[in-house]
Coordinates of C-alpha atoms in Angstrom, one line a residue:
Chain E
M1 CA 78.6 78.1 78.6
S2 CA 82.2 76.9 78.4
H3 CA 84.2 76.0 81.4
W4 CA 87.4 76.8 79.6
L5 CA 87.1 80.4 80.5
V6 CA 87.7 80.0 84.2
L7 CA 90.8 77.8 83.8
P8 CA 93.3 80.6 83.2
I9 CA 92.4 81.8 86.7
L10 CA 92.0 78.4 88.4
L11 CA 95.2 77.0 87.1
P12 CA 97.6 79.6 88.7
L13 CA 95.5 79.8 91.8
T14 CA 95.8 76.1 92.4
A15 CA 99.5 76.1 91.5
G16 CA 100.0 79.1 93.8
M17 CA 98.2 77.4 96.7
L18 CA 100.1 74.1 96.2
N19 CA 103.4 76.0 96.2
L20 CA 102.3 77.6 99.5
L21 CA 101.9 74.2 101.0
L22 CA 105.2 73.0 99.5
A23 CA 107.2 76.0 100.7
K24 CA 108.4 74.4 104.0
R25 CA 108.4 70.7 103.0
A26 CA 109.6 70.4 99.5
P27 CA 111.0 73.6 97.9
G28 CA 112.4 71.6 95.0
V29 CA 108.9 70.4 93.9
Q30 CA 107.8 74.1 93.7
R31 CA 109.8 74.5 90.6
A32 CA 108.1 71.6 88.9
V33 CA 104.6 72.8 89.9
S34 CA 105.3 76.3 88.8
L35 CA 106.7 75.2 85.5
C36 CA 103.9 72.7 84.8
A37 CA 101.2 75.3 85.6
T38 CA 102.8 78.0 83.5
A39 CA 103.5 75.7 80.5
G40 CA 99.8 74.5 80.9
L41 CA 98.6 78.1 80.4
L42 CA 100.1 78.1 76.8
P43 CA 97.9 75.4 75.3
L44 CA 94.9 76.8 77.3
A45 CA 95.5 80.2 75.8
I46 CA 95.7 78.8 72.3
R47 CA 92.4 76.9 72.9
L48 CA 90.8 80.2 74.0
L49 CA 92.3 82.1 71.1
A50 CA 90.7 79.5 68.7
L51 CA 87.4 79.9 70.6
A52 CA 87.4 83.7 70.3
A53 CA 88.9 84.0 66.8
G54 CA 85.5 83.4 65.1
G55 CA 84.2 86.5 66.6
E56 CA 81.8 84.8 69.1
Y57 CA 81.7 86.2 72.7
S58 CA 82.0 83.5 75.3
V59 CA 80.5 84.3 78.6
Y60 CA 81.0 82.4 81.9
Q61 CA 78.7 83.1 84.8
L62 CA 80.4 82.4 88.1
G63 CA 78.1 80.5 90.5
N64 CA 75.6 80.4 87.6
W65 CA 74.2 83.7 88.6
P66 CA 72.8 85.4 85.6
A67 CA 74.2 88.8 84.5
P68 CA 74.0 91.6 85.7
F69 CA 73.5 90.1 89.2
G70 CA 76.5 87.7 89.3
I71 CA 80.1 88.2 88.2
V72 CA 80.8 87.2 84.6
L73 CA 84.0 86.3 82.7
V74 CA 83.9 87.5 79.1
L75 CA 86.2 86.3 76.3
D76 CA 86.6 88.2 73.2
R77 CA 89.4 88.5 70.6
L78 CA 91.3 91.2 72.6
S79 CA 91.2 89.1 75.9
A80 CA 92.2 85.9 74.1
L81 CA 95.2 87.7 72.5
L82 CA 96.4 89.1 75.8
L83 CA 96.0 85.8 77.5
L84 CA 98.2 84.1 74.9
L85 CA 100.8 86.9 75.3
T86 CA 100.8 86.6 79.0
A87 CA 101.3 82.9 78.8
L88 CA 104.2 83.2 76.4
V89 CA 106.0 85.9 78.4
A90 CA 105.4 84.1 81.7
L91 CA 106.7 80.8 80.4
L92 CA 110.0 82.3 79.0
A93 CA 110.5 84.5 82.2
L94 CA 110.0 81.5 84.3
L95 CA 112.4 79.4 82.3
Y96 CA 115.0 82.1 82.8
A97 CA 114.3 82.4 86.5
L98 CA 114.7 78.6 87.0
N99 CA 118.5 79.2 86.3
G100 CA 118.8 80.4 90.0
D101 CA 117.1 83.8 90.1
D102 CA 114.1 82.2 91.8
R103 CA 116.3 81.2 94.8
R104 CA 117.5 84.9 95.4
G105 CA 114.5 85.5 97.8
H106 CA 111.7 83.6 99.4
D107 CA 108.4 82.5 97.8
F108 CA 109.3 83.5 94.2
H109 CA 107.0 80.7 92.7
I110 CA 104.0 81.4 95.0
L111 CA 104.1 85.1 94.0
F112 CA 104.7 84.4 90.3
Q113 CA 101.6 82.3 90.1
L114 CA 99.5 84.8 92.0
Q115 CA 100.7 87.5 89.6
L116 CA 99.5 85.4 86.7
L117 CA 96.2 84.9 88.4
G118 CA 95.7 88.6 88.7
I119 CA 96.7 89.4 85.2
N120 CA 94.6 86.6 83.5
G121 CA 91.7 87.6 85.8
A122 CA 91.9 91.2 84.9
F123 CA 91.9 90.3 81.1
L124 CA 88.8 88.1 81.5
T125 CA 86.5 89.8 83.9
G126 CA 83.4 91.6 82.9
D127 CA 82.7 93.3 86.2
L128 CA 84.2 96.5 87.3
F129 CA 84.5 95.7 90.9
N130 CA 85.9 92.3 90.1
L131 CA 88.5 94.1 87.9
F132 CA 89.5 96.1 91.1
V133 CA 90.0 92.8 93.0
F134 CA 92.1 91.3 90.3
F135 CA 94.2 94.4 90.0
E136 CA 94.8 94.2 93.8
I137 CA 95.8 90.6 93.5
L138 CA 98.3 91.3 90.7
L139 CA 99.5 94.4 92.5
I140 CA 100.3 92.7 95.9
A141 CA 102.1 90.0 94.1
S142 CA 104.0 92.5 92.1
Y143 CA 105.0 94.5 95.3
S144 CA 106.7 91.5 96.6
L145 CA 108.1 90.4 93.2
A146 CA 109.7 93.9 92.6
L147 CA 111.5 93.5 95.9
H148 CA 112.6 89.9 95.0
G149 CA 116.4 89.7 95.6
S150 CA 116.4 92.6 98.1
G151 CA 118.8 95.5 98.3
P152 CA 118.4 99.2 99.1
E153 CA 117.8 100.3 95.5
R154 CA 114.8 97.8 95.2
T155 CA 113.4 98.8 98.6
R156 CA 113.5 102.5 97.6
A157 CA 111.8 102.0 94.2
G158 CA 109.4 99.6 95.8
L159 CA 108.3 102.0 98.5
H160 CA 107.3 104.6 95.8
Y161 CA 105.6 101.9 93.7
V162 CA 103.5 100.7 96.7
V163 CA 102.5 104.1 97.9
L164 CA 101.5 105.3 94.4
N165 CA 99.4 102.2 93.8
L166 CA 97.7 102.4 97.1
L167 CA 96.6 105.9 96.3
G168 CA 95.6 104.6 92.8
S169 CA 93.5 101.9 94.4
S170 CA 91.6 104.5 96.5
L171 CA 90.8 106.5 93.4
F172 CA 89.6 103.3 91.7
L173 CA 87.2 102.6 94.6
I174 CA 85.9 106.2 94.5
A175 CA 85.3 105.9 90.8
V176 CA 83.5 102.5 91.2
G177 CA 81.5 103.8 94.0
T178 CA 80.3 106.9 92.1
L179 CA 79.4 104.7 89.1
Y180 CA 77.4 102.4 91.3
A181 CA 75.6 105.3 93.0
I182 CA 74.5 106.6 89.6
T183 CA 73.7 103.4 87.8
G184 CA 73.1 100.8 90.5
T185 CA 75.2 98.2 88.6
L186 CA 78.9 97.1 88.3
N187 CA 78.6 94.8 85.4
M188 CA 80.4 96.4 82.5
A189 CA 77.8 95.5 79.8
D190 CA 75.0 96.7 82.2
L191 CA 76.9 99.9 83.0
A192 CA 77.2 100.6 79.3
V193 CA 73.4 100.4 78.9
K194 CA 72.6 102.4 82.0
I195 CA 75.2 105.2 81.1
A196 CA 73.8 105.5 77.6
A197 CA 70.4 106.1 79.2
A198 CA 71.6 108.3 82.0
A199 CA 69.8 111.6 82.7
P200 CA 71.7 114.7 81.4
E201 CA 72.1 116.1 84.9
Q202 CA 74.3 113.1 85.8
A203 CA 76.7 113.9 82.9
T204 CA 79.2 115.6 85.2
L205 CA 79.3 112.8 87.7
L206 CA 79.8 110.3 84.9
R207 CA 82.6 112.4 83.5
V208 CA 84.4 112.7 86.8
S209 CA 84.2 108.9 87.3
A210 CA 85.5 108.2 83.8
L211 CA 88.4 110.6 84.4
L212 CA 89.2 108.9 87.7
L213 CA 89.3 105.6 86.0
L214 CA 91.6 107.1 83.3
V215 CA 94.0 108.3 86.1
V216 CA 94.0 104.9 87.8
F217 CA 94.6 102.9 84.6
G218 CA 97.0 105.6 83.4
L219 CA 99.0 105.0 86.5
K220 CA 99.2 101.2 85.7
A221 CA 100.0 102.0 82.0
A222 CA 102.7 104.7 82.9
L223 CA 100.8 107.5 81.1
L224 CA 102.4 110.9 81.6
P225 CA 102.5 112.4 84.2
L226 CA 102.0 109.1 86.2
H227 CA 105.1 107.3 84.7
L228 CA 107.7 108.5 87.1
W229 CA 107.7 105.3 89.2
L230 CA 108.3 103.0 86.2
P231 CA 112.0 103.4 85.3
A232 CA 113.2 103.0 89.0
V233 CA 111.0 99.9 89.6
Y234 CA 111.6 98.1 86.3
G235 CA 115.3 99.2 86.2
S236 CA 116.0 97.6 89.6
A237 CA 113.8 94.5 89.5
T238 CA 115.3 91.1 89.1
A239 CA 115.6 90.2 85.4
P240 CA 112.8 87.6 85.1
V241 CA 110.5 89.8 87.2
A242 CA 111.2 92.8 85.0
A243 CA 110.5 90.7 81.9
L244 CA 107.1 89.6 83.5
F245 CA 106.4 93.3 84.4
A246 CA 106.6 94.1 80.6
I247 CA 103.1 92.8 80.5
M248 CA 101.9 94.8 83.6
T249 CA 101.7 98.1 81.8
K250 CA 99.5 96.4 79.2
V251 CA 97.0 95.5 81.8
G252 CA 96.5 99.2 82.3
I253 CA 96.3 99.8 78.5
Y254 CA 93.8 96.9 78.3
A255 CA 91.6 98.5 81.0
I256 CA 91.7 101.9 79.1
V257 CA 90.6 100.1 75.9
R258 CA 87.9 98.3 77.6
T259 CA 86.4 101.2 79.4
S260 CA 86.8 103.7 76.6
T261 CA 85.2 101.4 74.0
L262 CA 82.5 99.7 76.0
I263 CA 81.6 101.8 79.0
F264 CA 82.2 105.3 77.8
P265 CA 82.0 105.0 73.9
A266 CA 82.5 108.4 72.2
A267 CA 79.9 107.4 69.6
G268 CA 77.2 106.5 72.1
P269 CA 73.9 108.3 72.5
N270 CA 75.0 110.0 75.7
P271 CA 78.8 110.6 75.0
V272 CA 80.8 111.4 78.1
Q273 CA 83.8 112.6 76.1
S274 CA 86.3 111.9 79.0
F275 CA 89.0 110.5 76.8
T276 CA 89.6 113.6 74.7
W277 CA 92.9 114.1 76.7
L278 CA 94.2 110.7 75.6
P279 CA 95.8 111.6 72.2
A280 CA 97.8 114.6 73.5
L281 CA 98.8 112.7 76.7
A282 CA 99.9 109.6 74.7
L283 CA 102.2 111.7 72.4
L284 CA 103.6 113.5 75.4
T285 CA 104.3 110.2 77.1
L286 CA 106.1 109.0 74.0
A287 CA 108.2 112.1 73.9
V288 CA 109.2 112.0 77.6
G289 CA 110.0 108.3 77.4
A290 CA 112.3 109.0 74.4
V291 CA 114.1 111.8 76.1
G292 CA 114.5 109.5 79.2
S293 CA 116.0 106.7 77.2
L294 CA 118.6 109.1 75.8
G295 CA 119.5 110.2 79.3
S296 CA 119.7 106.9 81.0
D297 CA 123.0 105.8 82.5
R298 CA 122.2 102.1 82.9
L299 CA 120.9 99.7 80.2
R300 CA 118.0 98.5 82.3
V301 CA 116.8 101.9 83.0
L302 CA 117.0 102.6 79.2
I303 CA 114.9 99.6 78.5
A304 CA 112.4 100.7 81.2
Y305 CA 112.1 104.1 79.3
L306 CA 111.4 102.1 76.2
V307 CA 108.5 100.6 78.0
V308 CA 107.2 104.1 78.6
V309 CA 107.7 104.9 75.0
S310 CA 105.8 101.8 74.0
S311 CA 102.9 102.8 76.3
G312 CA 102.8 106.2 74.5
T313 CA 102.8 104.6 71.1
L314 CA 100.1 102.1 72.0
L315 CA 97.8 104.8 73.5
A316 CA 98.4 107.1 70.5
G317 CA 96.9 104.3 68.3
I318 CA 94.1 103.5 70.7
A319 CA 93.2 107.2 71.1
R320 CA 92.3 107.3 67.4
F321 CA 89.2 105.2 68.3
N322 CA 89.0 103.9 64.8
V323 CA 89.6 100.5 63.3
A324 CA 93.0 101.4 61.8
G325 CA 94.4 103.0 64.9
I326 CA 93.4 100.2 67.3
T327 CA 94.6 97.6 64.8
A328 CA 98.0 99.2 64.7
A329 CA 98.1 99.3 68.5
L330 CA 97.0 95.6 68.8
Y331 CA 99.8 94.5 66.4
Y332 CA 102.3 96.7 68.2
L333 CA 101.3 95.5 71.6
P334 CA 102.6 91.8 71.4
H335 CA 105.7 93.0 69.6
T336 CA 106.7 95.6 72.2
T337 CA 105.9 93.3 75.1
L338 CA 108.0 90.4 73.8
V339 CA 111.0 92.7 72.7
T340 CA 111.2 94.6 76.0
A341 CA 110.9 91.3 78.0
G342 CA 113.7 89.9 75.9
L343 CA 115.9 93.0 76.3
F344 CA 115.4 92.9 80.1
L345 CA 116.7 89.3 80.1
L346 CA 119.5 90.2 77.7
A347 CA 120.6 93.2 79.8
D348 CA 120.9 90.7 82.8
L349 CA 123.1 88.4 80.7
I350 CA 125.3 91.4 79.7
A351 CA 125.5 92.7 83.4
R352 CA 126.6 89.2 84.6
Q353 CA 129.5 89.2 82.1
R354 CA 130.7 92.7 83.0
G355 CA 131.4 92.1 86.7
V356 CA 131.0 95.0 89.1
T357 CA 130.2 97.6 86.3
A358 CA 127.1 95.5 85.6
D359 CA 124.8 97.3 83.1
Q360 CA 126.2 100.9 83.6
F361 CA 127.4 102.7 80.5
S362 CA 131.1 103.0 81.8
P363 CA 134.1 101.1 80.5
A364 CA 134.4 97.5 81.7
P365 CA 136.2 94.4 80.8
P366 CA 135.2 92.8 77.5
L367 CA 132.1 90.4 77.6
A368 CA 132.8 86.7 77.5
Q369 CA 130.5 86.2 74.6
P370 CA 130.6 89.5 72.7
A371 CA 129.5 88.0 69.3
R372 CA 126.4 86.1 70.6
L373 CA 125.1 88.8 72.9
G374 CA 126.0 91.5 70.4
V375 CA 123.9 89.9 67.7
L376 CA 121.0 89.5 70.1
F377 CA 121.3 93.1 71.2
F378 CA 121.4 94.3 67.6
L379 CA 118.2 92.2 66.8
G380 CA 116.5 93.6 70.0
A381 CA 117.6 97.2 69.2
V382 CA 116.4 97.0 65.6
A383 CA 113.0 95.6 66.8
A384 CA 112.6 98.1 69.6
A385 CA 113.6 101.2 67.7
G386 CA 111.3 100.2 64.9
L387 CA 113.7 99.9 62.0
P388 CA 112.8 97.7 59.0
P389 CA 112.5 94.7 58.5
L390 CA 111.4 93.6 62.0
S391 CA 107.9 93.8 63.6
G392 CA 108.5 97.2 65.3
F393 CA 108.7 98.8 61.9
L394 CA 105.5 97.2 60.7
G395 CA 103.6 98.3 63.9
K396 CA 104.8 101.9 63.5
L397 CA 104.0 101.9 59.9
L398 CA 100.4 100.8 60.6
L399 CA 100.2 103.5 63.2
L400 CA 101.4 106.2 60.8
Q401 CA 99.0 105.0 58.1
S402 CA 96.0 105.1 60.5
V403 CA 95.7 109.0 60.4
S404 CA 94.3 111.0 57.7
P405 CA 97.0 113.4 56.1
G406 CA 95.2 116.5 57.5
E407 CA 95.7 115.6 61.1
A408 CA 98.9 113.6 60.7
F409 CA 101.4 116.4 61.7
W410 CA 101.8 115.8 65.5
L411 CA 101.5 112.0 65.4
W412 CA 104.0 111.7 62.6
T413 CA 106.4 114.2 64.0
V414 CA 106.4 112.7 67.5
V415 CA 106.4 109.0 66.5
L416 CA 109.2 109.4 64.0
A417 CA 111.3 111.7 66.4
G418 CA 110.7 109.2 69.2
S419 CA 111.9 106.3 67.1
W420 CA 115.0 108.3 66.0
T421 CA 115.8 109.2 69.6
G422 CA 115.4 105.6 70.6
L423 CA 117.7 104.6 67.9
I424 CA 120.4 106.9 69.0
A425 CA 120.0 105.9 72.7
L426 CA 120.2 102.2 71.8
S427 CA 123.2 102.5 69.4
R428 CA 125.0 104.6 72.0
A429 CA 124.3 101.9 74.6
G430 CA 125.4 99.2 72.3
S431 CA 128.7 100.9 71.3
R432 CA 129.6 101.6 74.9
I433 CA 128.9 98.1 76.1
F434 CA 130.4 96.1 73.2
W435 CA 133.2 98.3 72.0
K436 CA 134.4 100.6 74.7
T437 CA 136.1 98.0 76.9
E438 CA 139.2 98.2 79.0
G439 CA 141.6 95.4 80.2
A440 CA 141.5 92.0 79.0
G441 CA 139.7 88.9 80.1
A442 CA 136.1 88.8 80.9
A443 CA 134.8 89.4 84.4
G444 CA 132.1 86.8 84.3
A445 CA 131.4 83.2 83.0
P446 CA 129.8 82.8 79.6
A447 CA 126.1 82.2 79.6
D448 CA 125.0 78.6 79.1
L449 CA 122.1 77.4 76.9
P450 CA 119.3 77.5 79.5
R451 CA 120.0 81.2 80.1
L452 CA 120.4 82.1 76.4
A453 CA 117.4 80.1 75.1
P454 CA 114.6 82.3 76.7
V455 CA 116.3 85.5 75.3
V456 CA 116.6 84.0 71.8
L457 CA 113.0 82.8 71.8
L458 CA 111.6 86.2 73.0
L459 CA 113.6 88.1 70.4
G460 CA 112.9 85.4 67.8
L461 CA 109.2 85.8 68.3
S462 CA 109.6 89.3 67.0
V463 CA 111.0 87.9 63.8
A464 CA 108.2 85.3 63.7
M465 CA 105.7 88.3 64.1
T466 CA 107.3 89.8 61.0
L467 CA 107.0 86.6 59.0
F468 CA 103.3 86.1 60.0
A469 CA 102.4 89.7 59.9
A470 CA 99.5 89.2 57.6
P471 CA 97.4 86.7 59.8
I472 CA 98.3 88.7 63.0
T473 CA 97.2 92.0 61.3
R474 CA 93.9 90.4 60.2
Y475 CA 93.3 89.2 63.8
A476 CA 94.1 92.6 65.2
E477 CA 91.8 94.2 62.7
A478 CA 89.0 91.8 63.5
A479 CA 89.6 92.4 67.2
A480 CA 89.5 96.2 66.6
S481 CA 86.2 96.2 64.8
Q482 CA 84.8 93.9 67.5
L483 CA 85.9 96.4 70.1
L484 CA 84.2 99.3 68.3
Q485 CA 80.8 97.6 68.2
P486 CA 80.0 97.2 71.9
R487 CA 76.4 96.4 71.1
A488 CA 77.3 92.8 70.5
Y489 CA 79.2 92.6 73.8
I490 CA 76.3 93.9 75.7
T491 CA 73.9 91.5 74.1
A492 CA 76.1 88.6 74.6
V493 CA 76.5 89.2 78.3
L494 CA 73.1 90.3 79.3
E495 CA 71.3 87.6 77.4
S496 CA 73.8 84.8 78.2
E497 CA 72.4 81.4 79.3
G498 CA 73.7 79.7 82.4
S499 CA 74.7 76.1 82.3
P500 CA 71.7 73.7 83.1
Chain B
M1 CA 72.5 113.3 107.8
E2 CA 73.7 113.3 104.2
A3 CA 75.6 116.6 104.9
V4 CA 77.3 115.1 107.9
A5 CA 78.4 112.0 106.1
A6 CA 79.6 113.9 103.1
L7 CA 81.6 116.3 105.3
T8 CA 83.2 113.4 107.1
V9 CA 84.3 111.9 103.9
A10 CA 85.7 115.2 102.7
V11 CA 87.6 115.9 105.9
L12 CA 89.1 112.3 105.9
V13 CA 90.2 112.8 102.3
A14 CA 91.7 116.1 102.9
C15 CA 93.7 114.9 105.9
G16 CA 94.7 111.7 104.1
V17 CA 96.0 113.6 101.0
Y18 CA 97.8 116.1 103.2
L19 CA 99.6 113.4 105.2
A20 CA 100.3 111.3 102.1
L21 CA 102.2 114.2 100.6
R22 CA 104.6 114.4 103.6
G23 CA 108.2 113.4 103.3
R24 CA 108.5 110.7 106.0
T25 CA 107.1 107.3 105.7
F26 CA 105.0 107.3 109.0
P27 CA 102.8 110.2 108.1
V28 CA 102.4 108.8 104.5
V29 CA 101.2 105.5 106.0
L30 CA 98.8 107.4 108.3
G31 CA 97.5 109.3 105.3
L32 CA 97.0 106.2 103.2
S33 CA 95.0 104.7 106.2
L34 CA 92.8 107.8 106.5
L35 CA 92.2 107.8 102.7
S36 CA 91.1 104.1 102.9
Y37 CA 88.7 105.0 105.7
A38 CA 87.3 107.8 103.6
V39 CA 86.9 105.4 100.7
N40 CA 85.2 102.8 102.8
L41 CA 82.7 105.3 104.2
F42 CA 82.2 106.7 100.6
L43 CA 81.5 103.2 99.3
F44 CA 79.0 102.5 102.1
L45 CA 77.2 105.8 101.2
T46 CA 76.8 104.8 97.6
G47 CA 73.7 102.7 98.5
R48 CA 72.0 105.9 99.9
L49 CA 71.4 106.5 103.6
V50 CA 68.3 104.4 104.7
T51 CA 67.5 103.7 108.3
G52 CA 65.3 100.9 109.6
A53 CA 64.7 99.3 106.2
P54 CA 65.3 95.6 105.4
P55 CA 68.0 94.7 102.8
L56 CA 65.6 92.8 100.6
A57 CA 64.1 93.8 97.3
G58 CA 60.5 93.2 96.3
G59 CA 57.4 94.6 98.0
S60 CA 56.6 98.3 98.2
A61 CA 58.4 99.2 101.5
P62 CA 61.8 101.2 101.1
T63 CA 64.8 98.8 101.2
A64 CA 68.5 99.2 102.1
D65 CA 70.9 98.3 99.4
P66 CA 73.0 95.3 100.6
L67 CA 75.6 95.4 97.8
P68 CA 77.7 98.5 99.0
Q69 CA 78.1 96.6 102.3
A70 CA 79.5 93.6 100.6
L71 CA 81.8 96.0 98.5
V72 CA 83.0 97.8 101.7
L73 CA 83.8 94.4 103.3
T74 CA 86.0 93.6 100.4
A75 CA 87.6 97.0 100.4
I76 CA 88.2 96.8 104.1
V77 CA 90.0 93.5 103.8
I78 CA 92.2 94.6 100.9
G79 CA 93.0 97.9 102.5
F80 CA 93.9 96.2 105.7
G81 CA 96.3 93.8 104.1
M82 CA 97.9 96.6 102.0
T83 CA 98.4 98.8 105.0
A84 CA 100.1 95.9 106.8
F85 CA 102.4 95.5 103.8
V86 CA 103.3 99.1 103.5
V87 CA 104.1 99.3 107.3
I88 CA 106.6 96.4 106.9
L89 CA 108.0 97.9 103.8
S90 CA 108.6 101.2 105.6
L91 CA 110.3 99.5 108.4
R92 CA 112.6 97.7 106.0
A93 CA 113.3 101.0 104.1
R94 CA 114.2 102.6 107.5
G95 CA 116.6 99.8 108.2
E96 CA 118.1 99.5 104.6
L97 CA 118.3 103.2 103.7
G98 CA 119.3 104.5 107.2
N99 CA 116.4 107.0 107.5
D100 CA 112.6 107.2 107.3
H101 CA 112.5 109.7 104.3
V102 CA 110.4 108.3 101.4
D103 CA 113.3 109.1 99.0
G104 CA 115.8 107.5 101.4
K105 CA 117.9 110.7 101.0
G106 CA 117.3 112.5 104.3
E107 CA 120.1 112.9 106.9
K108 CA 121.2 109.6 108.5
T109 CA 119.7 109.1 111.9

């Protein structure tokens, strides 16, 4: 049993608590603590990725209680990939925030660390109730982070977000309670065993709880028709917060993948078949997100709709429930998270240089750095719309290849039409911001290196993902085949040894 | 006994959903609280209703399941914190948006 597994949870927790103590006494030290902890997550995530890359499951028994009686943390290829992605996005978002955005409200660094604690915990836990607890931790931190910087726009969006997620939490608890009443366990591996052996008369209850879980996770992942909160919240959040939130919808997608492959596998001996709605819902989400991006009147809202589009694309791949589909989704997932995070930060740079017009698509004074920001925007737009040669194109290509010609019609039509619509929306946004200017002289000061660097790095990682596409695809493929063989996960968890 | 408990959960959920769908923040907060009461009761019931039995496994006597009680405790604490947060947020929305409508678009009061 390796103690590495608990560190991605302990590190942000310690940093968060330390920041809480420092809040009154030494607010300056908070920045250093937050930066050290977030930077520390990166080597830790790489270490865990190396641990998981061989295909071994690592299991950590909290309090040394054997599964299924205690809570376990489980690391597999998917969790390791998502931990690394979280560490990358969080570090770059924090670097951007240190330019002054963290001082626009109280307690930014405490909440930021608690948010990371919740996200890392949700990716690692192997217990359904513990997943609920980590969801609540990341949610309550995100409620406050969404309001960071205050203002009526944020308060209105935040109220909807909070009320919707409180309803979601209630549904989550009802689903967990129903599953516990049927099976008498909450450990995900043990649940999988008990559900496969459940009596036929319990099939309806199992189906209900699986659908309730789909609703809850769909709310986090912005699955249609539960996506309506997202554009307002992401479009109004402070830039580094919005960049960090790019990973939040992926927590919902991760939970859908985990439950649908492990707890309710369609190929099991007692199939519950609750995820049959997923392919159609995913494509509808994609279509609605694409239409929304076309109709946005602000750049940040447009990017928020691109997040909806990416959720739809990812779930369309996952809903294939075969190696090719999940591989495509797992390659596309880091790409879309990095690119949307980079675009959120870039939109903030653009808004700062346009004065009162901010990121609205109406004529404004020219930007102070039209060439630099223009090149970055072009790069981000090419990656987000899925044009060759960047990683978005490769991800979509893998997705299109994952379906057999007979059943390809709807997927191909919606994915290609969605990309085309996104392309139109992005090029219209770019031409209005960069070319349709009025007056002379920029309204804002040019951005300095500390502000530009995180954006360049986030968008540059998309280029890196293109260059290293072969190893990343191999890893995604290995992760997908690991996910589709839940037997090994169950054995690893239920037969894991405690530390002496 | 089971019927009464189930009916209580049902009535609480129905009232909670009705109130949560209202247009002003105060009824919405009340609805969320009622829903969380219903959920807590539901979680408590998932261990089945047993009276006068010890919460210990082993032996042949019927036992009460202690786990749902631990789950309910967690759910109560989380629910309490979240309700406090949403109350404060509603007050702030009332101040900043000028009315207590959830969309902030009602007539100014």
